[in-house]
């Protein structure tokens, strides 16, 4: 009888010890989540990251991701260089390239790009300019164009249009306004004549009568790598495994976004993703008001976070031709090919 009780007691102690060990391991696993901060814009084109966060894809890769929001691409690059963020989704601006050349950050993957058949960046005219005769892209010379900063993606997009239409970029009056919100205000008020903008902002401006649509950027280019995924130099050198896991999770978000939001045939899945995106894009609006522009703003994202080095090389040469960066900077100083497929 005593021996039987001893055996039961030993089994109880073993089970208890196993439970404590399992509980402890669970705590250790939770504590092992690698914390990262990600610089982003409140754009539908950044939605893959929001999906990866809300659906637990980052968590499954052992990453505790926090998004930090900005008003333009350039400050995102600065935040990575200063150590305020670990990753960023941003366009390859002149400032980005200069920081990359100093190894403060690197482009490690591609996110948003133009693709034929998918609505991309829209070319708009203010009502004031349109009424005064700016009724087509051909008539843009002599008119003002809203930018965030000189050397920004908006600057480069203006050069694409100028090159395609055969007029010098100097024929456009480039107007840096620092923030996307300021660009929107300027086009609505007629303080600037034209603006190139993402569709989730552009389409509502047109449908509400606040601006006129002149055309689409992908009429002039179908492989422009608009934004890249970047990581700080410190993150790449000290936590390369975190970089790999971050990309893997983000790629899942891209795959889901493209498969659901580009054709929008599955209403239930579309509604699920739009509700996620609404937490970050037009969050200050009721869902019924935010959902239509979010749906209308779906752009093509690079499958597998593949990086279009061919186009980035073109962008680099343009920046050098505009004296925005030093002629000595090479594309290999700007990108890191160790983490994703390049083409």
Tab-separated table of C-alpha atoms in Angstrom:
chain	number	residue	atom	x	y	z
A	1	UNK	CA	0.000	0.000	0.000
A	2	UNK	CA	2.811	2.388	0.979
A	3	UNK	CA	4.788	1.395	-2.139
A	4	UNK	CA	1.750	2.122	-4.328
A	5	UNK	CA	1.357	5.556	-2.778
A	6	UNK	CA	5.029	6.269	-3.383
A	7	UNK	CA	4.668	5.333	-7.040
A	8	UNK	CA	1.642	7.639	-7.432
A	9	UNK	CA	3.507	10.426	-5.683
A	10	UNK	CA	6.526	10.029	-7.969
A	11	UNK	CA	4.300	10.088	-11.057
A	12	UNK	CA	2.580	13.232	-9.766
A	13	UNK	CA	5.934	14.926	-9.192
A	14	UNK	CA	7.136	13.953	-12.672
A	15	UNK	CA	3.961	15.296	-14.310
A	16	UNK	CA	4.155	18.471	-12.235
A	17	UNK	CA	7.803	18.978	-13.170
A	18	UNK	CA	6.971	18.466	-16.839
A	19	UNK	CA	4.128	20.988	-16.624
A	20	UNK	CA	6.380	23.549	-14.956
A	21	UNK	CA	9.078	22.965	-17.575
A	22	UNK	CA	6.558	23.316	-20.410
A	23	UNK	CA	5.108	26.487	-18.889
A	24	UNK	CA	8.597	27.887	-18.452
A	25	UNK	CA	9.483	27.057	-22.041
A	26	UNK	CA	6.318	28.837	-23.175
A	27	UNK	CA	7.322	31.952	-21.294
A	28	UNK	CA	10.832	31.735	-22.745
A	29	UNK	CA	9.419	31.379	-26.289
A	30	UNK	CA	7.162	34.394	-25.791
A	31	UNK	CA	10.103	36.374	-24.468
A	32	UNK	CA	12.197	35.289	-27.442
A	33	UNK	CA	10.118	37.311	-29.920
A	34	UNK	CA	12.499	39.650	-31.740
A	35	UNK	CA	11.205	43.203	-31.513
A	36	UNK	CA	11.445	45.328	-34.670
A	37	UNK	CA	10.134	48.742	-35.665
A	38	UNK	CA	8.980	49.287	-39.241
A	39	UNK	CA	8.703	52.681	-40.937
A	40	UNK	CA	5.691	52.979	-43.234
A	41	UNK	CA	3.053	55.241	-44.742
A	42	UNK	CA	-0.682	54.905	-44.176
A	43	UNK	CA	-1.072	53.766	-47.775
A	44	UNK	CA	-2.921	50.776	-49.210
A	45	UNK	CA	0.343	49.905	-50.955
A	46	UNK	CA	1.825	49.184	-47.509
A	47	UNK	CA	-1.034	46.819	-46.678
A	48	UNK	CA	0.989	43.585	-46.925
A	49	UNK	CA	2.765	44.519	-43.710
A	50	UNK	CA	-0.509	45.303	-41.959
A	51	UNK	CA	-1.883	41.923	-43.062
A	52	UNK	CA	1.255	40.123	-41.858
A	53	UNK	CA	0.928	41.837	-38.483
A	54	UNK	CA	-2.798	41.376	-37.944
A	55	UNK	CA	-2.903	37.755	-39.173
A	56	UNK	CA	0.068	36.740	-37.046
A	57	UNK	CA	2.582	36.048	-39.805
A	58	UNK	CA	5.304	38.078	-38.093
A	59	UNK	CA	4.538	36.390	-34.779
A	60	UNK	CA	4.805	32.946	-36.390
A	61	UNK	CA	8.318	33.923	-37.476
A	62	UNK	CA	9.219	34.965	-33.929
A	63	UNK	CA	8.954	38.681	-34.657
A	64	UNK	CA	7.189	41.317	-32.570
A	65	UNK	CA	6.644	44.037	-35.204
A	66	UNK	CA	5.587	47.609	-34.497
A	67	UNK	CA	4.727	50.040	-37.292
A	68	UNK	CA	5.884	53.648	-37.073
A	69	UNK	CA	4.141	56.008	-39.496
A	70	UNK	CA	5.550	58.911	-41.491
A	71	UNK	CA	4.289	61.555	-43.940
A	72	UNK	CA	6.857	60.954	-46.699
A	73	UNK	CA	9.475	58.451	-47.853
A	74	UNK	CA	12.598	60.437	-46.980
A	75	UNK	CA	11.966	60.519	-43.187
A	76	UNK	CA	11.572	56.727	-43.262
A	77	UNK	CA	15.123	56.394	-44.575
A	78	UNK	CA	16.419	58.833	-41.956
A	79	UNK	CA	14.700	56.852	-39.191
A	80	UNK	CA	16.472	53.664	-40.256
A	81	UNK	CA	19.816	55.440	-40.430
A	82	UNK	CA	19.364	56.919	-36.952
A	83	UNK	CA	18.356	53.598	-35.421
A	84	UNK	CA	14.782	54.674	-34.655
A	85	UNK	CA	13.447	51.905	-36.913
A	86	UNK	CA	14.867	48.579	-38.090
A	87	UNK	CA	12.998	48.255	-41.387
A	88	UNK	CA	11.220	50.604	-43.749
A	89	UNK	CA	9.002	50.531	-46.822
A	90	UNK	CA	9.978	53.522	-48.928
A	91	UNK	CA	10.836	54.795	-52.366
A	92	UNK	CA	14.463	55.028	-53.435
A	93	UNK	CA	14.969	58.766	-52.962
A	94	UNK	CA	18.187	60.744	-53.282
A	95	UNK	CA	18.464	60.859	-49.506
A	96	UNK	CA	17.921	57.091	-49.322
A	97	UNK	CA	20.764	56.472	-51.769
A	98	UNK	CA	23.171	58.799	-49.953
A	99	UNK	CA	22.484	57.032	-46.651
A	100	UNK	CA	22.819	53.597	-48.276
A	101	UNK	CA	26.202	54.577	-49.714
A	102	UNK	CA	27.325	55.187	-46.124
A	103	UNK	CA	26.037	51.706	-45.112
A	104	UNK	CA	23.384	53.244	-42.856
A	105	UNK	CA	20.736	51.170	-44.659
A	106	UNK	CA	20.242	48.965	-47.713
A	107	UNK	CA	17.381	48.024	-50.018
A	108	UNK	CA	16.770	44.326	-49.416
A	109	UNK	CA	13.601	43.667	-51.436
A	110	UNK	CA	10.940	45.116	-53.715
A	111	UNK	CA	7.417	46.006	-52.604
A	112	UNK	CA	5.360	48.245	-54.910
A	113	UNK	CA	5.790	48.519	-58.674
A	114	UNK	CA	3.904	49.570	-61.772
A	115	UNK	CA	2.400	46.795	-63.855
A	116	UNK	CA	0.347	46.958	-67.023
A	117	UNK	CA	-3.288	46.076	-66.400
A	118	UNK	CA	-3.229	47.126	-62.741
A	119	UNK	CA	-4.114	50.670	-61.735
A	120	UNK	CA	-1.040	52.394	-60.359
A	121	UNK	CA	0.038	55.989	-59.868
A	122	UNK	CA	-2.513	58.450	-61.240
A	123	UNK	CA	-1.644	61.762	-62.919
A	124	UNK	CA	-4.021	64.477	-61.734
A	125	UNK	CA	-4.725	68.106	-62.585
A	126	UNK	CA	-6.302	70.635	-60.271
A	127	UNK	CA	-9.736	71.843	-61.345
A	128	UNK	CA	-8.328	75.343	-61.701
A	129	UNK	CA	-5.562	74.226	-64.072
A	130	UNK	CA	-7.886	71.904	-65.989
A	131	UNK	CA	-10.387	74.692	-66.567
A	132	UNK	CA	-7.505	76.875	-67.792
A	133	UNK	CA	-6.547	74.309	-70.440
A	134	UNK	CA	-4.490	71.566	-68.746
A	135	UNK	CA	-6.632	68.761	-70.130
A	136	UNK	CA	-3.953	66.202	-71.052
A	137	UNK	CA	-0.480	65.034	-70.041
A	138	UNK	CA	0.876	66.572	-73.268
A	139	UNK	CA	0.010	70.011	-71.874
A	140	UNK	CA	1.965	69.620	-68.621
A	141	UNK	CA	5.037	71.704	-69.674
A	142	UNK	CA	4.965	75.084	-67.960
A	143	UNK	CA	2.796	73.806	-65.117
A	144	UNK	CA	3.611	73.183	-61.468
A	145	UNK	CA	3.927	69.648	-60.072
A	146	UNK	CA	3.512	68.830	-56.385
A	147	UNK	CA	6.312	66.811	-54.735
A	148	UNK	CA	7.233	65.877	-51.199
A	149	UNK	CA	10.932	66.675	-51.652
A	150	UNK	CA	13.437	67.189	-54.449
A	151	UNK	CA	14.880	63.754	-55.162
A	152	UNK	CA	11.661	62.017	-54.087
A	153	UNK	CA	9.775	59.320	-55.974
A	154	UNK	CA	7.370	62.030	-57.156
A	155	UNK	CA	10.348	63.876	-58.650
A	156	UNK	CA	11.444	60.748	-60.488
A	157	UNK	CA	7.895	60.010	-61.707
A	158	UNK	CA	7.740	63.503	-63.169
A	159	UNK	CA	10.926	62.707	-65.094
A	160	UNK	CA	9.371	59.512	-66.469
A	161	UNK	CA	6.487	61.520	-67.911
A	162	UNK	CA	8.794	64.218	-69.288
A	163	UNK	CA	11.021	61.605	-70.949
A	164	UNK	CA	8.079	59.738	-72.448
A	165	UNK	CA	6.515	62.923	-73.800
A	166	UNK	CA	9.790	64.339	-75.086
A	167	UNK	CA	10.078	67.539	-73.097
A	168	UNK	CA	12.814	68.494	-70.595
A	169	UNK	CA	12.068	68.055	-66.911
A	170	UNK	CA	13.010	71.710	-66.472
A	171	UNK	CA	9.766	72.591	-68.285
A	172	UNK	CA	7.898	71.526	-65.138
A	173	UNK	CA	7.754	73.763	-62.082
A	174	UNK	CA	8.663	71.301	-59.330
A	175	UNK	CA	7.005	72.293	-56.051
A	176	UNK	CA	8.297	70.506	-52.899
A	177	UNK	CA	5.647	70.493	-50.159
A	178	UNK	CA	7.281	68.014	-47.701
A	179	UNK	CA	4.155	65.951	-46.918
A	180	UNK	CA	1.631	63.977	-48.936
A	181	UNK	CA	-1.162	65.719	-47.043
A	182	UNK	CA	0.151	69.095	-48.188
A	183	UNK	CA	0.254	67.847	-51.786
A	184	UNK	CA	-3.399	66.824	-51.562
A	185	UNK	CA	-4.397	70.184	-50.099
A	186	UNK	CA	-2.479	72.049	-52.793
A	187	UNK	CA	-4.122	70.179	-55.687
A	188	UNK	CA	-7.600	70.627	-54.213
A	189	UNK	CA	-7.089	74.347	-53.683
A	190	UNK	CA	-5.434	74.903	-57.064
A	191	UNK	CA	-2.152	76.083	-55.535
A	192	UNK	CA	-0.398	73.525	-57.748
A	193	UNK	CA	-1.466	72.403	-61.201
A	194	UNK	CA	-0.607	68.695	-61.204
A	195	UNK	CA	0.175	65.810	-58.892
A	196	UNK	CA	1.045	62.112	-59.261
A	197	UNK	CA	-0.584	60.052	-56.536
A	198	UNK	CA	-1.490	56.525	-55.370
A	199	UNK	CA	-4.973	55.403	-56.472
A	200	UNK	CA	-6.557	55.123	-53.024
A	201	UNK	CA	-6.090	58.894	-52.741
A	202	UNK	CA	-6.359	59.859	-56.428
A	203	UNK	CA	-9.584	58.065	-57.294
A	204	UNK	CA	-11.660	59.625	-54.477
A	205	UNK	CA	-10.321	63.065	-55.426
A	206	UNK	CA	-11.530	62.520	-58.988
A	207	UNK	CA	-14.870	60.940	-58.075
A	208	UNK	CA	-15.641	63.741	-55.613
A	209	UNK	CA	-14.875	66.389	-58.241
A	210	UNK	CA	-11.833	67.716	-56.362
A	211	UNK	CA	-9.392	67.007	-59.222
A	212	UNK	CA	-9.276	65.729	-62.798
A	213	UNK	CA	-7.608	62.542	-64.051
A	214	UNK	CA	-5.120	63.108	-66.887
A	215	UNK	CA	-3.735	59.579	-67.138
A	216	UNK	CA	-1.794	56.765	-65.487
A	217	UNK	CA	1.932	56.440	-64.972
A	218	UNK	CA	1.958	52.864	-66.267
A	219	UNK	CA	1.053	54.234	-69.693
A	220	UNK	CA	4.716	55.308	-69.778
A	221	UNK	CA	6.431	52.575	-67.739
A	222	UNK	CA	5.382	49.117	-66.603
A	223	UNK	CA	8.332	48.088	-64.462
A	224	UNK	CA	8.999	51.099	-62.245
A	225	UNK	CA	10.008	49.854	-58.775
A	226	UNK	CA	8.131	52.476	-56.750
A	227	UNK	CA	9.014	51.300	-53.269
A	228	UNK	CA	11.499	48.925	-51.697
A	229	UNK	CA	11.867	47.107	-48.425
A	230	UNK	CA	14.931	48.381	-46.614
A	231	UNK	CA	16.746	47.521	-43.415
A	232	UNK	CA	19.190	49.491	-41.330
A	233	UNK	CA	22.849	48.590	-41.663
A	234	UNK	CA	22.906	47.575	-38.016
A	235	UNK	CA	19.941	45.228	-38.415
A	236	UNK	CA	21.528	43.556	-41.438
A	237	UNK	CA	24.924	43.086	-39.790
A	238	UNK	CA	23.754	42.112	-36.298
A	239	UNK	CA	20.450	40.313	-36.953
A	240	UNK	CA	20.516	38.771	-40.444
A	241	UNK	CA	18.241	35.918	-39.342
A	242	UNK	CA	15.632	38.441	-38.211
A	243	UNK	CA	15.846	40.029	-41.669
A	244	UNK	CA	15.177	36.664	-43.331
A	245	UNK	CA	12.208	35.933	-41.078
A	246	UNK	CA	10.812	39.438	-41.533
A	247	UNK	CA	10.928	39.057	-45.325
A	248	UNK	CA	9.277	35.636	-45.143
A	249	UNK	CA	6.366	37.006	-43.120
A	250	UNK	CA	5.998	40.109	-45.297
A	251	UNK	CA	6.023	37.955	-48.446
A	252	UNK	CA	3.028	36.035	-47.078
A	253	UNK	CA	1.222	39.343	-46.660
A	254	UNK	CA	2.031	40.276	-50.267
A	255	UNK	CA	0.846	36.925	-51.599
A	256	UNK	CA	-2.462	37.252	-49.771
A	257	UNK	CA	-2.946	40.890	-50.791
A	258	UNK	CA	-2.321	40.206	-54.488
A	259	UNK	CA	-4.437	37.053	-54.620
A	260	UNK	CA	-7.425	38.721	-52.953
A	261	UNK	CA	-7.302	42.442	-53.695
A	262	UNK	CA	-6.205	42.590	-57.343
A	263	UNK	CA	-9.248	40.782	-58.777
A	264	UNK	CA	-11.553	41.138	-55.709
A	265	UNK	CA	-13.696	38.177	-56.795
A	266	UNK	CA	-14.086	36.671	-53.317
A	267	UNK	CA	-16.216	39.212	-51.474
A	268	UNK	CA	-15.748	37.595	-48.062
A	269	UNK	CA	-11.955	37.563	-48.324
A	270	UNK	CA	-11.908	41.109	-49.676
A	271	UNK	CA	-14.014	42.285	-46.742
A	272	UNK	CA	-11.690	40.506	-44.300
A	273	UNK	CA	-8.573	42.204	-45.688
A	274	UNK	CA	-10.199	45.621	-46.095
A	275	UNK	CA	-11.189	45.547	-42.421
A	276	UNK	CA	-7.547	44.854	-41.542
A	277	UNK	CA	-6.255	47.613	-43.813
A	278	UNK	CA	-8.847	50.048	-42.435
A	279	UNK	CA	-7.124	49.897	-39.047
A	280	UNK	CA	-4.201	51.722	-40.682
A	281	UNK	CA	-5.584	53.466	-43.784
A	282	UNK	CA	-8.440	55.977	-43.398
A	283	UNK	CA	-8.830	54.812	-39.809
A	284	UNK	CA	-10.444	58.156	-38.967
A	285	UNK	CA	-13.339	57.411	-41.342
A	286	UNK	CA	-16.295	55.058	-40.792
A	287	UNK	CA	-15.745	51.695	-42.466
A	288	UNK	CA	-18.439	52.257	-45.092
A	289	UNK	CA	-16.676	55.458	-46.175
A	290	UNK	CA	-13.156	54.004	-46.041
A	291	UNK	CA	-13.793	50.681	-47.765
A	292	UNK	CA	-14.411	51.960	-51.346
A	293	UNK	CA	-11.127	53.932	-51.694
A	294	UNK	CA	-9.174	51.123	-50.034
A	295	UNK	CA	-10.591	48.639	-52.556
A	296	UNK	CA	-9.964	51.068	-55.411
A	297	UNK	CA	-6.387	51.598	-54.248
A	298	UNK	CA	-5.122	48.063	-54.713
A	299	UNK	CA	-1.790	48.125	-56.560
A	300	UNK	CA	0.572	45.339	-57.625
A	301	UNK	CA	3.119	44.224	-55.006
A	302	UNK	CA	6.267	42.247	-55.843
A	303	UNK	CA	5.641	38.537	-55.295
A	304	UNK	CA	8.205	37.090	-52.923
A	305	UNK	CA	9.538	40.614	-52.254
A	306	UNK	CA	11.644	40.210	-55.413
A	307	UNK	CA	13.829	43.237	-56.098
A	308	UNK	CA	13.897	44.903	-59.531
A	309	UNK	CA	17.583	45.844	-59.621
A	310	UNK	CA	17.366	46.682	-63.335
A	311	UNK	CA	14.945	49.516	-62.656
A	312	UNK	CA	16.721	50.666	-59.496
A	313	UNK	CA	19.871	51.005	-61.587
A	314	UNK	CA	17.973	53.278	-63.978
A	315	UNK	CA	16.767	55.365	-61.051
A	316	UNK	CA	20.317	55.640	-59.737
A	317	UNK	CA	21.616	56.892	-63.093
A	318	UNK	CA	18.811	59.465	-63.250
A	319	UNK	CA	19.685	60.778	-59.786
A	320	UNK	CA	23.287	61.142	-60.892
A	321	UNK	CA	22.231	62.979	-64.043
A	322	UNK	CA	20.246	65.392	-61.865
A	323	UNK	CA	23.254	65.854	-59.524
A	324	UNK	CA	21.223	64.544	-56.577
A	325	UNK	CA	23.897	62.009	-55.651
A	326	UNK	CA	27.595	61.508	-56.372
A	327	UNK	CA	28.583	59.897	-59.662
A	328	UNK	CA	30.795	57.471	-57.733
A	329	UNK	CA	27.881	55.700	-56.013
A	330	UNK	CA	27.128	52.250	-57.460
A	331	UNK	CA	23.978	50.152	-57.243
A	332	UNK	CA	25.853	47.576	-55.154
A	333	UNK	CA	26.275	50.225	-52.460
A	334	UNK	CA	22.514	50.759	-52.362
A	335	UNK	CA	21.189	47.199	-52.269
A	336	UNK	CA	21.904	43.951	-50.460
A	337	UNK	CA	21.225	40.853	-52.575
A	338	UNK	CA	21.632	38.322	-49.769
A	339	UNK	CA	17.969	38.051	-48.785
A	340	UNK	CA	15.658	38.047	-51.836
A	341	UNK	CA	15.628	37.179	-55.516
A	342	UNK	CA	16.695	40.002	-57.829
A	343	UNK	CA	16.004	40.604	-61.505
